[in-house]
Amino acid sequence: MSRAEPVPPTAYAILGLLSMADELSGYDLRRWARALRFFYVSPAQSQIYSELRRLAALGWVAHREVAQDGLPDKRLYRTTPEGTAALRHWLEESPVEPPVLKHSVALRLFFGHLARPERLRTLLDDYISRTRSVLADLEQVRAELGDDPQWRFPALVGDWGLRYYAAEIDTVAALLPRLPCPEEPPPAEG
Amino acid sequence: MSRAEPVPPTAYAILGLLSMADELSGYDLRRWARALRFFYVSPAQSQIYSELRRLAALGWVAHREVAQDGLPDKRLYRTTPEGTAALRHWLEESPVEPPVLKHSVALRLFFGHLARPERLRTLLDDYISRTRSVLADLEQVRAELGDDPQWRFPALVGDWGLRYYAAEIDTVAALLPRLPCPEEPPPAEG
DNA sequence: GCCAGCATGTAAGGAGTTACATGATTAT
DNA sequence: ATAATCATGTAACTCCTTACATGCTGGC
């Protein structure tokens, strides 16, 4: 087997999604990839198409052209045996990148000495309500997966996410009473 | 006031760190910025220096050159009033970017149908132990902050992180018994 | 008349990384 | 000897994004 190509995780994500389906177009993949958004960045449309071209160049996916009347031609992609092997190799052998978190709410709170107390409260309140809505979305996705063994692993990750977002809401809610009161003196001027 | 410049969050992070100190060199900042790693990406050395140049060009930081014998010259940066105003504006008015999570462990588990059960267990076990060590690091940092009012907000974020990582460990540990047993039939060949 | 959906693609650019370069000092 | 600390900087590159381009169909 040739040396592992340094292919970005997003390429493996797309390859992985293809490995769960029979045949998908780039357009289909865009919707499938939305399922990743709860624990990974859901790639932009343009990246989906460019990763598909990369995967095709590597021989990890194959496609057939499908003409449609009225609509533009469609390319239906499927994983090749080499693609499946590459995916297996990635899962089994490749070093796992440390999870990346860029928490812009925490970043702002970290510099809270320069913000008004009301603002900090709003920051956390808004974050809680946005997280609640993410959680509601995930609950729906999870419900659609049911306990079908075909979706065993997505369901596992879904349950992980459910607990993750619920914990996040709890934790941030517990922070609220520790914020400075609006009555307290404002931050030092500067 | 001029229109807000589209400056990346990392620039504000560096500006914010400077707002907590008196004077810092790029080299100092590299160590200060490590404190961000629990909830944000700690920028590369080269980015710290380039963001400092950007901030200087905007007039948000000022620096003085300090000669040293034996060692190379040093540039000590401090925030300007314009910089503090920009930071305040960012905190108070700018739209908050949604937190970004790229969880490469969850991504792999999502495609668990192509991995050996032992591998999945290792994946999660390793993630738990690496998270435990992050948690231990954070505990130490948090202890150093104490309850000094100067570090009130970093301490708040630190406590958030403590709960965050503890919850992550619990959640993933709860997933372990739901993984397929090694005795179960391996994934379909392909 | 307008927007959404289907379907792909290019262009331009920003954010961020790794690797390298320099060079004195001090500790192991 | 070798590595770490101090101290800054450049070069090359990747990932990923937004915005735009095209064009037909069907629903409101």
Short mmCIF file of C-alpha atoms (C1' of nucleotides) in Angstrom, two decimals:
data_model
loop_
_atom_site.label_atom_id
_atom_site.label_comp_id
_atom_site.label_asym_id
_atom_site.label_seq_id
_atom_site.Cartn_x
_atom_site.Cartn_y
_atom_site.Cartn_z
CA MET A 1 0.00 0.00 0.00
CA SER A 2 1.29 3.47 -0.86
CA ARG A 3 2.16 5.97 1.80
CA ALA A 4 -0.84 7.72 3.31
CA GLU A 5 -1.59 10.93 1.44
CA PRO A 6 -1.90 13.99 3.65
CA VAL A 7 -5.56 14.56 3.00
CA PRO A 8 -7.56 16.91 5.25
CA PRO A 9 -10.13 15.48 7.67
CA THR A 10 -12.90 17.08 5.67
CA ALA A 11 -12.01 14.85 2.73
CA TYR A 12 -12.35 11.81 4.97
CA ALA A 13 -15.63 13.17 6.26
CA ILE A 14 -16.97 13.31 2.71
CA LEU A 15 -15.56 9.91 1.91
CA GLY A 16 -17.16 8.60 5.08
CA LEU A 17 -20.54 10.01 4.18
CA LEU A 18 -20.27 8.38 0.76
CA SER A 19 -19.46 5.10 2.48
CA MET A 20 -22.83 5.27 4.21
CA ALA A 21 -24.82 5.82 1.05
CA ASP A 22 -24.99 4.19 -2.30
CA GLU A 23 -24.48 7.05 -4.71
CA LEU A 24 -24.54 10.75 -3.95
CA SER A 25 -24.08 13.94 -5.94
CA GLY A 26 -22.18 16.90 -4.58
CA TYR A 27 -25.51 18.52 -4.10
CA ASP A 28 -26.79 15.56 -2.08
CA LEU A 29 -23.62 15.59 -0.02
CA ARG A 30 -24.18 19.15 0.95
CA ARG A 31 -27.29 18.08 2.79
CA TRP A 32 -25.76 14.93 4.25
CA ALA A 33 -22.82 16.96 5.48
CA ARG A 34 -25.15 19.12 7.51
CA ALA A 35 -25.43 16.21 9.93
CA LEU A 36 -21.82 16.85 10.88
CA ARG A 37 -22.52 20.34 12.13
CA PHE A 38 -23.19 19.26 15.69
CA PHE A 39 -19.64 18.10 16.25
CA TYR A 40 -17.69 19.24 13.23
CA VAL A 41 -17.63 22.13 10.83
CA SER A 42 -20.02 21.47 7.99
CA PRO A 43 -17.99 22.31 4.88
CA ALA A 44 -18.94 25.00 2.40
CA GLN A 45 -20.51 23.94 -0.87
CA SER A 46 -17.40 24.91 -2.81
CA GLN A 47 -15.25 22.76 -0.59
CA ILE A 48 -17.48 19.75 -1.01
CA TYR A 49 -17.03 19.96 -4.76
CA SER A 50 -13.29 20.50 -4.56
CA GLU A 51 -12.80 17.65 -2.13
CA LEU A 52 -14.78 15.41 -4.44
CA ARG A 53 -12.38 16.31 -7.26
CA ARG A 54 -9.45 15.55 -4.99
CA LEU A 55 -10.93 12.20 -3.97
CA ALA A 56 -11.59 11.36 -7.61
CA ALA A 57 -7.98 12.22 -8.52
CA LEU A 58 -6.81 9.86 -5.78
CA GLY A 59 -9.04 7.12 -7.14
CA TRP A 60 -10.90 6.97 -3.85
CA VAL A 61 -14.25 7.79 -5.43
CA ALA A 62 -15.69 7.13 -8.87
CA HIS A 63 -18.52 8.95 -10.54
CA ARG A 64 -20.91 8.54 -13.37
CA GLU A 65 -22.49 11.36 -15.29
CA VAL A 66 -26.26 11.46 -15.28
CA ALA A 67 -28.03 13.65 -17.80
CA GLN A 68 -31.26 15.26 -16.74
CA ASP A 69 -33.77 17.11 -18.85
CA GLY A 70 -34.16 20.69 -17.84
CA LEU A 71 -31.72 20.34 -14.97
CA PRO A 72 -27.93 20.42 -15.33
CA ASP A 73 -26.03 17.18 -15.51
CA LYS A 74 -25.39 15.37 -12.29
CA ARG A 75 -22.36 13.49 -11.08
CA LEU A 76 -23.16 10.57 -8.83
CA TYR A 77 -20.21 9.57 -6.69
CA ARG A 78 -19.51 6.32 -4.91
CA THR A 79 -16.50 5.09 -2.96
CA THR A 80 -14.09 2.74 -4.69
CA PRO A 81 -12.48 -0.22 -2.88
CA GLU A 82 -9.33 1.94 -2.62
CA GLY A 83 -11.43 4.66 -1.04
CA THR A 84 -12.87 2.28 1.51
CA ALA A 85 -9.38 1.01 2.28
CA ALA A 86 -8.13 4.56 2.72
CA LEU A 87 -11.01 5.31 5.06
CA ARG A 88 -10.31 2.17 7.06
CA HIS A 89 -6.66 3.10 7.23
CA TRP A 90 -7.53 6.58 8.43
CA LEU A 91 -9.81 5.18 11.12
CA GLU A 92 -7.42 2.51 12.28
CA GLU A 93 -3.95 3.95 11.93
CA SER A 94 -3.88 7.70 11.58
CA PRO A 95 -3.05 9.82 14.61
CA VAL A 96 -6.15 11.54 15.95
CA GLU A 97 -5.97 15.32 15.77
CA PRO A 98 -6.79 16.98 19.07
CA PRO A 99 -10.33 18.37 19.05
CA VAL A 100 -10.42 22.04 18.13
CA LEU A 101 -12.59 24.42 20.10
CA LYS A 102 -12.84 28.09 19.26
CA HIS A 103 -15.29 29.40 21.79
CA SER A 104 -15.90 33.04 21.00
CA VAL A 105 -18.29 33.41 23.93
CA ALA A 106 -15.70 32.18 26.41
CA LEU A 107 -13.12 34.39 24.73
CA ARG A 108 -15.26 37.45 25.36
CA LEU A 109 -16.05 36.48 28.90
CA PHE A 110 -12.33 36.07 29.51
CA PHE A 111 -11.95 39.78 28.78
CA GLY A 112 -15.04 40.67 30.77
CA HIS A 113 -13.20 43.34 32.74
CA LEU A 114 -13.76 45.66 29.79
CA ALA A 115 -17.45 44.98 29.27
CA ARG A 116 -20.56 46.19 31.00
CA PRO A 117 -22.13 43.60 33.34
CA GLU A 118 -25.39 43.77 31.36
CA ARG A 119 -23.50 42.91 28.24
CA LEU A 120 -21.94 39.86 29.81
CA ARG A 121 -25.32 38.66 30.93
CA THR A 122 -26.70 39.13 27.42
CA LEU A 123 -23.73 37.28 25.98
CA LEU A 124 -24.40 34.24 28.14
CA ASP A 125 -28.19 34.43 27.87
CA ASP A 126 -27.96 34.54 24.09
CA TYR A 127 -25.51 31.70 24.06
CA ILE A 128 -27.80 29.59 26.20
CA SER A 129 -30.76 30.19 23.96
CA ARG A 130 -28.78 29.52 20.81
CA THR A 131 -27.46 26.33 22.35
CA ARG A 132 -30.99 25.32 23.31
CA SER A 133 -31.99 25.66 19.71
CA VAL A 134 -29.02 23.60 18.53
CA LEU A 135 -30.05 21.00 21.06
CA ALA A 136 -33.61 21.00 19.75
CA ASP A 137 -32.31 20.49 16.21
CA LEU A 138 -30.11 17.65 17.34
CA GLU A 139 -33.00 16.05 19.21
CA GLN A 140 -34.95 15.96 16.01
CA VAL A 141 -32.08 14.50 14.01
CA ARG A 142 -31.52 11.93 16.73
CA ALA A 143 -35.17 10.96 16.71
CA GLU A 144 -35.01 10.39 12.96
CA LEU A 145 -32.10 8.00 13.42
CA GLY A 146 -34.11 5.90 15.87
CA ASP A 147 -32.42 2.65 16.86
CA ASP A 148 -31.92 1.34 13.34
CA PRO A 149 -28.63 -0.59 13.45
CA GLN A 150 -27.67 1.06 10.18
CA TRP A 151 -27.33 4.34 12.03
CA ARG A 152 -25.80 2.89 15.15
CA PHE A 153 -22.71 5.09 15.15
CA PRO A 154 -24.35 8.31 14.10
CA ALA A 155 -26.85 7.65 16.88
CA LEU A 156 -24.03 7.15 19.36
CA VAL A 157 -22.46 10.43 18.32
CA GLY A 158 -25.90 12.02 18.42
CA ASP A 159 -26.37 10.96 22.04
CA TRP A 160 -22.92 12.27 22.84
CA GLY A 161 -23.93 15.62 21.37
CA LEU A 162 -27.20 15.62 23.28
CA ARG A 163 -25.32 15.33 26.54
CA TYR A 164 -22.66 17.76 25.37
CA TYR A 165 -25.07 20.56 24.61
CA ALA A 166 -27.21 19.89 27.67
CA ALA A 167 -24.10 20.08 29.86
CA GLU A 168 -23.04 23.28 28.16
CA ILE A 169 -26.39 24.88 28.94
CA ASP A 170 -26.19 23.79 32.58
CA THR A 171 -22.65 24.97 33.00
CA VAL A 172 -23.26 28.39 31.52
CA ALA A 173 -26.48 28.80 33.50
CA ALA A 174 -24.45 28.14 36.64
CA LEU A 175 -22.09 30.93 35.66
CA LEU A 176 -24.85 33.55 35.46
CA PRO A 177 -25.22 34.21 39.21
CA ARG A 178 -21.48 34.75 39.44
CA LEU A 179 -21.47 37.63 36.98
CA PRO A 180 -21.02 41.13 38.38
CA CYS A 181 -24.32 42.88 39.17
CA PRO A 182 -25.18 45.95 37.11
CA GLU A 183 -25.16 47.86 40.40
CA GLU A 184 -21.51 47.06 40.90
CA PRO A 185 -19.04 49.71 39.81
CA PRO A 186 -18.30 49.59 36.08
CA PRO A 187 -14.86 48.52 34.84
CA ALA A 188 -12.03 50.96 35.33
CA GLU A 189 -12.02 53.63 32.65
CA GLY A 190 -9.15 53.61 30.15
CA MET B 1 -15.64 56.65 15.38
CA SER B 2 -14.51 54.95 12.20
CA ARG B 3 -16.19 51.83 10.90
CA ALA B 4 -15.12 48.67 12.66
CA GLU B 5 -12.19 47.06 10.85
CA PRO B 6 -12.71 43.40 10.01
CA VAL B 7 -10.03 42.12 12.31
CA PRO B 8 -9.91 38.40 13.19
CA PRO B 9 -10.82 37.26 16.71
CA THR B 10 -7.22 36.26 17.32
CA ALA B 11 -6.18 39.89 17.02
CA TYR B 12 -8.72 40.79 19.69
CA ALA B 13 -7.46 37.95 21.83
CA ILE B 14 -3.95 39.40 21.71
CA LEU B 15 -5.24 42.88 22.31
CA GLY B 16 -7.22 41.56 25.24
CA LEU B 17 -4.20 39.86 26.75
CA LEU B 18 -2.28 43.11 26.43
CA SER B 19 -5.12 44.90 28.20
CA MET B 20 -4.53 42.64 31.21
CA ALA B 21 -0.83 43.35 31.45
CA ASP B 22 1.32 46.41 31.48
CA GLU B 23 3.82 45.75 28.74
CA LEU B 24 4.50 42.52 26.90
CA SER B 25 6.80 41.39 24.14
CA GLY B 26 5.69 39.04 21.40
CA TYR B 27 7.66 36.41 23.18
CA ASP B 28 5.86 37.07 26.46
CA LEU B 29 2.55 36.98 24.65
CA ARG B 30 3.25 33.54 23.35
CA ARG B 31 3.20 32.26 26.89
CA TRP B 32 0.24 34.35 27.96
CA ALA B 33 -1.67 33.12 24.94
CA ARG B 34 -1.26 29.56 26.11
CA ALA B 35 -3.91 30.32 28.73
CA LEU B 36 -6.40 30.50 25.88
CA ARG B 37 -5.82 26.93 24.81
CA PHE B 38 -8.55 25.51 27.03
CA PHE B 39 -11.31 27.26 25.14
CA TYR B 40 -9.69 28.76 22.06
CA VAL B 41 -6.92 27.95 19.65
CA SER B 42 -3.65 29.25 21.00
CA PRO B 43 -2.10 31.04 18.01
CA ALA B 44 1.20 30.07 16.46
CA GLN B 45 4.24 32.18 17.24
CA SER B 46 4.33 33.58 13.72
CA GLN B 47 0.73 34.69 14.00
CA ILE B 48 1.29 36.45 17.29
CA TYR B 49 3.99 38.56 15.68
CA SER B 50 1.98 39.28 12.56
CA GLU B 51 -1.11 40.23 14.55
CA LEU B 52 1.03 42.57 16.65
CA ARG B 53 2.16 44.27 13.44
CA ARG B 54 -1.44 44.56 12.32
CA LEU B 55 -2.50 46.01 15.66
CA ALA B 56 0.40 48.47 15.54
CA ALA B 57 -0.60 49.54 12.02
CA LEU B 58 -4.13 50.19 13.30
CA GLY B 59 -2.76 52.25 16.15
CA TRP B 60 -4.31 49.89 18.66
CA VAL B 61 -1.00 49.05 20.27
CA ALA B 62 2.23 51.00 20.71
CA HIS B 63 5.66 49.60 21.33
CA ARG B 64 9.04 50.69 22.52
CA GLU B 65 12.31 49.10 21.55
CA VAL B 66 14.40 47.74 24.37
CA ALA B 67 18.04 46.90 23.72
CA GLN B 68 19.52 43.98 25.59
CA ASP B 69 23.12 42.88 25.80
CA GLY B 70 23.72 39.48 24.37
CA LEU B 71 20.05 38.96 23.59
CA PRO B 72 18.30 40.42 20.54
CA ASP B 73 16.31 43.62 20.88
CA LYS B 74 12.89 43.40 22.39
CA ARG B 75 9.68 45.17 21.52
CA LEU B 76 7.44 45.84 24.46
CA TYR B 77 3.84 46.40 23.43
CA ARG B 78 1.01 48.09 25.29
CA THR B 79 -2.55 48.95 24.29
CA THR B 80 -3.33 52.49 23.24
CA PRO B 81 -6.57 54.25 24.23
CA GLU B 82 -7.77 53.55 20.67
CA GLY B 83 -6.96 49.90 21.22
CA THR B 84 -8.92 49.76 24.45
CA ALA B 85 -11.83 51.46 22.72
CA ALA B 86 -11.69 48.94 19.89
CA LEU B 87 -11.66 46.10 22.38
CA ARG B 88 -14.63 47.57 24.23
CA HIS B 89 -16.45 48.00 20.96
CA TRP B 90 -15.75 44.41 20.00
CA LEU B 91 -17.02 43.19 23.36
CA GLU B 92 -20.12 45.34 23.40
CA GLU B 93 -21.28 45.62 19.83
CA SER B 94 -19.80 43.02 17.54
CA PRO B 95 -21.87 39.98 16.62
CA VAL B 96 -20.65 36.89 18.42
CA GLU B 97 -19.35 34.19 16.09
CA PRO B 98 -20.88 30.80 16.76
CA PRO B 99 -18.47 28.57 18.68
CA VAL B 100 -16.50 26.30 16.40
CA LEU B 101 -16.03 22.68 17.33
CA LYS B 102 -14.02 20.28 15.19
CA HIS B 103 -14.17 17.06 17.11
CA SER B 104 -12.00 14.56 15.27
CA VAL B 105 -12.82 11.83 17.77
CA ALA B 106 -16.54 12.21 17.23
CA LEU B 107 -15.94 12.34 13.49
CA ARG B 108 -14.21 8.97 13.59
CA LEU B 109 -16.84 7.43 15.83
CA PHE B 110 -19.47 8.64 13.38
CA PHE B 111 -17.89 6.38 10.77
CA GLY B 112 -17.42 3.55 13.26
CA HIS B 113 -19.05 1.03 10.94
CA LEU B 114 -15.69 0.76 9.15
CA ALA B 115 -13.50 0.35 12.23
CA ARG B 116 -12.72 -2.61 14.45
CA PRO B 117 -14.50 -2.49 17.82
CA GLU B 118 -11.16 -2.55 19.64
CA ARG B 119 -10.08 0.47 17.71
CA LEU B 120 -13.17 2.41 18.72
CA ARG B 121 -12.57 1.55 22.33
CA THR B 122 -8.98 2.72 22.06
CA LEU B 123 -10.11 5.91 20.38
CA LEU B 124 -12.42 6.76 23.26
CA ASP B 125 -10.07 5.52 25.99
CA ASP B 126 -7.27 7.65 24.62
CA TYR B 127 -9.54 10.63 24.31
CA ILE B 128 -10.63 10.25 27.92
CA SER B 129 -7.08 10.06 29.18
CA ARG B 130 -5.96 13.02 27.08
CA THR B 131 -8.95 14.98 28.34
CA ARG B 132 -8.09 14.03 31.89
CA SER B 133 -4.65 15.48 31.39
CA VAL B 134 -6.07 18.69 29.91
CA LEU B 135 -8.32 18.87 32.94
CA ALA B 136 -5.36 18.44 35.28
CA ASP B 137 -3.52 21.25 33.50
CA LEU B 138 -6.53 23.48 33.77
CA GLU B 139 -6.92 22.67 37.45
CA GLN B 140 -3.42 23.90 38.03
CA VAL B 141 -3.95 27.09 36.05
CA ARG B 142 -7.20 27.67 37.89
CA ALA B 143 -5.50 27.21 41.25
CA GLU B 144 -2.91 29.80 40.31
CA LEU B 145 -5.64 32.33 39.56
CA GLY B 146 -7.11 31.86 43.02
CA ASP B 147 -9.87 34.32 43.87
CA ASP B 148 -7.90 37.44 43.15
CA PRO B 149 -10.42 39.96 41.78
CA GLN B 150 -7.90 40.86 39.10
CA TRP B 151 -8.40 37.45 37.53
CA ARG B 152 -12.11 37.29 38.14
CA PHE B 153 -13.09 36.67 34.52
CA PRO B 154 -10.29 34.28 33.64
CA ALA B 155 -11.28 32.38 36.79
CA LEU B 156 -14.91 32.31 35.65
CA VAL B 157 -13.87 30.93 32.27
CA GLY B 158 -11.56 28.52 34.04
CA ASP B 159 -14.43 27.13 36.09
CA TRP B 160 -16.49 26.84 32.95
CA GLY B 161 -13.69 24.81 31.40
CA LEU B 162 -13.37 22.63 34.47
CA ARG B 163 -17.00 21.64 34.17
CA TYR B 164 -16.75 21.36 30.42
CA TYR B 165 -13.92 18.86 30.45
CA ALA B 166 -15.33 16.93 33.40
CA ALA B 167 -18.63 16.59 31.56
CA GLU B 168 -16.84 15.48 28.42
CA ILE B 169 -15.07 12.71 30.33
CA ASP B 170 -18.35 11.55 31.88
CA THR B 171 -20.21 11.61 28.63
CA VAL B 172 -17.60 9.66 26.71
CA ALA B 173 -17.22 7.16 29.54
CA ALA B 174 -20.96 6.55 29.33
CA LEU B 175 -20.57 5.78 25.64
CA LEU B 176 -18.03 3.01 26.21
CA PRO B 177 -20.47 0.27 27.26
CA ARG B 178 -22.50 0.98 24.16
CA LEU B 179 -19.68 0.19 21.78
CA PRO B 180 -19.84 -3.09 19.89
CA CYS B 181 -18.05 -5.95 21.66
CA PRO B 182 -14.98 -7.40 19.95
CA GLU B 183 -16.91 -10.71 19.86
CA GLU B 184 -19.57 -9.17 17.67
CA PRO B 185 -19.21 -9.74 13.96
CA PRO B 186 -16.79 -7.29 12.34
CA PRO B 187 -18.09 -4.64 9.93
CA ALA B 188 -19.18 -5.82 6.51
CA GLU B 189 -16.26 -6.37 4.22
CA GLY B 190 -15.80 -4.03 1.25
"C1'" DG C 1 -42.59 38.56 -10.78
"C1'" DC C 2 -39.82 36.36 -7.44
"C1'" DC C 3 -37.91 32.96 -4.77
"C1'" DA C 4 -36.60 28.13 -3.78
"C1'" DG C 5 -34.67 24.03 -5.41
"C1'" DC C 6 -31.52 21.50 -8.44
"C1'" DA C 7 -26.58 21.29 -9.94
"C1'" DT C 8 -21.83 22.57 -10.59
"C1'" DG C 9 -18.06 25.52 -10.95
"C1'" DT C 10 -14.47 29.55 -10.54
"C1'" DA C 11 -12.11 33.44 -8.32
"C1'" DA C 12 -10.22 35.79 -4.69
"C1'" DG C 13 -8.77 36.13 -0.34
"C1'" DG C 14 -8.18 35.50 4.74
"C1'" DA C 15 -6.75 32.83 8.68
"C1'" DG C 16 -3.70 29.98 10.26
"C1'" DT C 17 -0.02 26.56 10.06
"C1'" DT C 18 4.88 24.51 9.75
"C1'" DA C 19 9.46 25.12 8.84
"C1'" DC C 20 13.36 27.74 8.57
"C1'" DA C 21 16.82 31.53 9.77
"C1'" DT C 22 19.71 33.98 13.16
"C1'" DG C 23 22.53 34.06 17.39
"C1'" DA C 24 24.01 34.71 22.28
"C1'" DT C 25 23.49 32.50 26.88
"C1'" DT C 26 22.91 29.07 30.33
"C1'" DA C 27 22.00 24.60 32.04
"C1'" DT C 28 22.54 19.44 31.62
"C1'" DA D 1 27.95 18.14 22.93
"C1'" DT D 2 23.22 19.34 23.16
"C1'" DA D 3 19.28 21.44 24.31
"C1'" DA D 4 16.43 25.16 26.17
"C1'" DT D 5 15.52 30.05 26.74
"C1'" DC D 6 15.28 34.54 24.82
"C1'" DA D 7 13.69 37.17 20.62
"C1'" DT D 8 11.99 38.21 16.11
"C1'" DG D 9 11.11 37.49 11.40
"C1'" DT D 10 10.13 35.40 6.51
"C1'" DA D 11 8.43 31.98 3.12
"C1'" DA D 12 5.48 28.76 1.54
"C1'" DC D 13 1.55 26.60 1.91
"C1'" DT D 14 -3.24 24.58 3.20
"C1'" DC D 15 -7.76 24.94 4.55
"C1'" DC D 16 -11.71 27.04 4.12
"C1'" DT D 17 -14.72 30.85 3.29
"C1'" DT D 18 -17.69 34.25 0.66
"C1'" DA D 19 -19.28 35.77 -3.50
"C1'" DC D 20 -20.34 35.25 -8.05
"C1'" DA D 21 -21.81 32.78 -12.52
"C1'" DT D 22 -25.10 29.87 -15.07
"C1'" DG D 23 -29.74 28.21 -16.13
"C1'" DC D 24 -34.05 25.52 -15.98
"C1'" DT D 25 -38.36 24.25 -13.29
"C1'" DG D 26 -42.11 24.80 -10.19
"C1'" DG D 27 -44.75 27.05 -6.52
"C1'" DC D 28 -46.78 31.30 -4.41
#
